[in-house]
One Martini backbone bead per residue (centre of mass of N, CA, C, O) as a GRO file, in nm:
protein
  100
    1MET     BB    1   4.770 -10.789  -2.032
    2ALA     BB    2   4.462 -10.680  -1.968
    3LYS     BB    3   4.295 -10.399  -1.928
    4LEU     BB    4   4.075 -10.268  -1.703
    5VAL     BB    5   3.792 -10.076  -1.788
    6LYS     BB    6   3.613  -9.836  -1.631
    7LYS     BB    7   3.291  -9.729  -1.680
    8LYS     BB    8   3.106  -9.463  -1.661
    9LYS     BB    9   2.794  -9.383  -1.598
   10LYS     BB   10   2.583  -9.205  -1.790
   11LEU     BB   11   2.356  -8.965  -1.773
   12ARG     BB   12   2.101  -8.948  -1.950
   13LEU     BB   13   1.868  -8.742  -2.080
   14GLU     BB   14   1.630  -8.943  -2.082
   15GLY     BB   15   1.648  -9.034  -1.787
   16PHE     BB   16   1.616  -8.756  -1.659
   17ALA     BB   17   1.341  -8.691  -1.789
   18ALA     BB   18   1.187  -8.932  -1.665
   19VAL     BB   19   1.230  -8.858  -1.368
   20LEU     BB   20   1.110  -8.575  -1.384
   21LEU     BB   21   0.829  -8.663  -1.483
   22PHE     BB   22   0.757  -8.836  -1.242
   23PHE     BB   23   0.778  -8.616  -1.019
   24ALA     BB   24   0.577  -8.422  -1.149
   25SER     BB   25   0.334  -8.615  -1.142
   26VAL     BB   26   0.326  -8.657  -0.837
   27CYS     BB   27   0.293  -8.357  -0.763
   28TYR     BB   28   0.032  -8.309  -0.918
   29VAL     BB   29  -0.150  -8.519  -0.780
   30SER     BB   30  -0.110  -8.428  -0.485
   31SER     BB   31  -0.199  -8.131  -0.523
   32SER     BB   32  -0.476  -8.189  -0.639
   33LEU     BB   33  -0.590  -8.340  -0.393
   34PHE     BB   34  -0.543  -8.122  -0.182
   35LEU     BB   35  -0.707  -7.890  -0.320
   36ARG     BB   36  -0.977  -8.038  -0.332
   37THR     BB   37  -1.008  -8.081  -0.028
   38TYR     BB   38  -0.983  -7.784   0.056
   39ASN     BB   39  -1.223  -7.682  -0.112
   40ASN     BB   40  -1.439  -7.851   0.032
   41SER     BB   41  -1.395  -7.732   0.316
   42LEU     BB   42  -1.456  -7.438   0.239
   43SER     BB   43  -1.744  -7.487   0.138
   44ALA     BB   44  -1.859  -7.594   0.405
   45ARG     BB   45  -1.791  -7.341   0.572
   46GLN     BB   46  -1.957  -7.140   0.404
   47GLN     BB   47  -2.233  -7.273   0.453
   48SER     BB   48  -2.227  -7.243   0.759
   49VAL     BB   49  -2.203  -6.934   0.769
   50SER     BB   50  -2.458  -6.874   0.606
   51ARG     BB   51  -2.653  -7.000   0.809
   52ASP     BB   52  -2.576  -6.822   1.049
   53ILE     BB   53  -2.649  -6.552   0.919
   54ALA     BB   54  -2.949  -6.613   0.867
   55ALA     BB   55  -3.024  -6.662   1.163
   56LEU     BB   56  -2.932  -6.380   1.270
   57GLN     BB   57  -3.117  -6.210   1.090
   58THR     BB   58  -3.380  -6.322   1.198
   59GLU     BB   59  -3.330  -6.243   1.493
   60ASN     BB   60  -3.296  -5.938   1.442
   61ASP     BB   61  -3.577  -5.889   1.325
   62ALA     BB   62  -3.733  -5.981   1.576
   63LEU     BB   63  -3.602  -5.771   1.770
   64LYS     BB   64  -3.695  -5.515   1.624
   65ILE     BB   65  -3.995  -5.568   1.657
   66GLU     BB   66  -3.990  -5.576   1.966
   67VAL     BB   67  -3.883  -5.289   2.010
   68GLN     BB   68  -4.115  -5.143   1.867
   69SER     BB   69  -4.341  -5.255   2.053
   70LEU     BB   70  -4.207  -5.147   2.331
   71SER     BB   71  -4.186  -4.823   2.210
   72THR     BB   72  -4.460  -4.734   2.230
   73ARG     BB   73  -4.663  -4.488   2.340
   74ASP     BB   74  -4.889  -4.656   2.471
   75ARG     BB   75  -4.709  -4.825   2.657
   76VAL     BB   76  -4.573  -4.597   2.812
   77THR     BB   77  -4.836  -4.470   2.917
   78GLY     BB   78  -4.940  -4.723   3.066
   79ILE     BB   79  -4.703  -4.751   3.267
   80ALA     BB   80  -4.732  -4.469   3.388
   81ALA     BB   81  -5.025  -4.507   3.490
   82GLU     BB   82  -4.963  -4.747   3.684
   83ASP     BB   83  -4.758  -4.544   3.854
   84GLY     BB   84  -4.921  -4.251   3.864
   85MET     BB   85  -4.877  -4.103   3.603
   86THR     BB   86  -4.891  -3.793   3.430
   87GLN     BB   87  -4.978  -3.575   3.171
   88ASN     BB   88  -4.818  -3.267   3.095
   89GLN     BB   89  -4.884  -3.035   2.852
   90GLY     BB   90  -4.684  -2.800   2.951
   91ASN     BB   91  -4.408  -2.991   2.909
   92ILE     BB   92  -4.443  -2.987   2.607
   93VAL     BB   93  -4.195  -2.996   2.344
   94THR     BB   94  -4.151  -2.876   2.015
   95ILE     BB   95  -3.912  -2.971   1.768
   96ALA     BB   96  -3.794  -2.817   1.481
   97LYS     BB   97  -3.667  -2.794   1.192
   98ALA     BB   98  -3.501  -2.604   0.992
   99GLY     BB   99  -3.736  -2.487   0.745
  100GLU     BB  100  -4.043  -2.587   0.851
   0.00000   0.00000   0.00000
């Protein structure tokens, strides 16, 4: 009687390389798609923040102009005059920087 000999299949180097190449390709494609999507979302968020910054800078500039107009000497003197206050020239002291 003939003996049956079972041969174990050996994983050949070519088969292993093909499987490794397939998994590497899948990982490359999936990471590429993920990174492209993430990059697009970051770009959209950057544009949104840039718009917000520009709007806030415009608002700050408008508020600075308003503060300057509200703090003029003529306006302060006018409000004081409406309340019955007068300016006493004897109480005004001018302080100069040293060396001037």
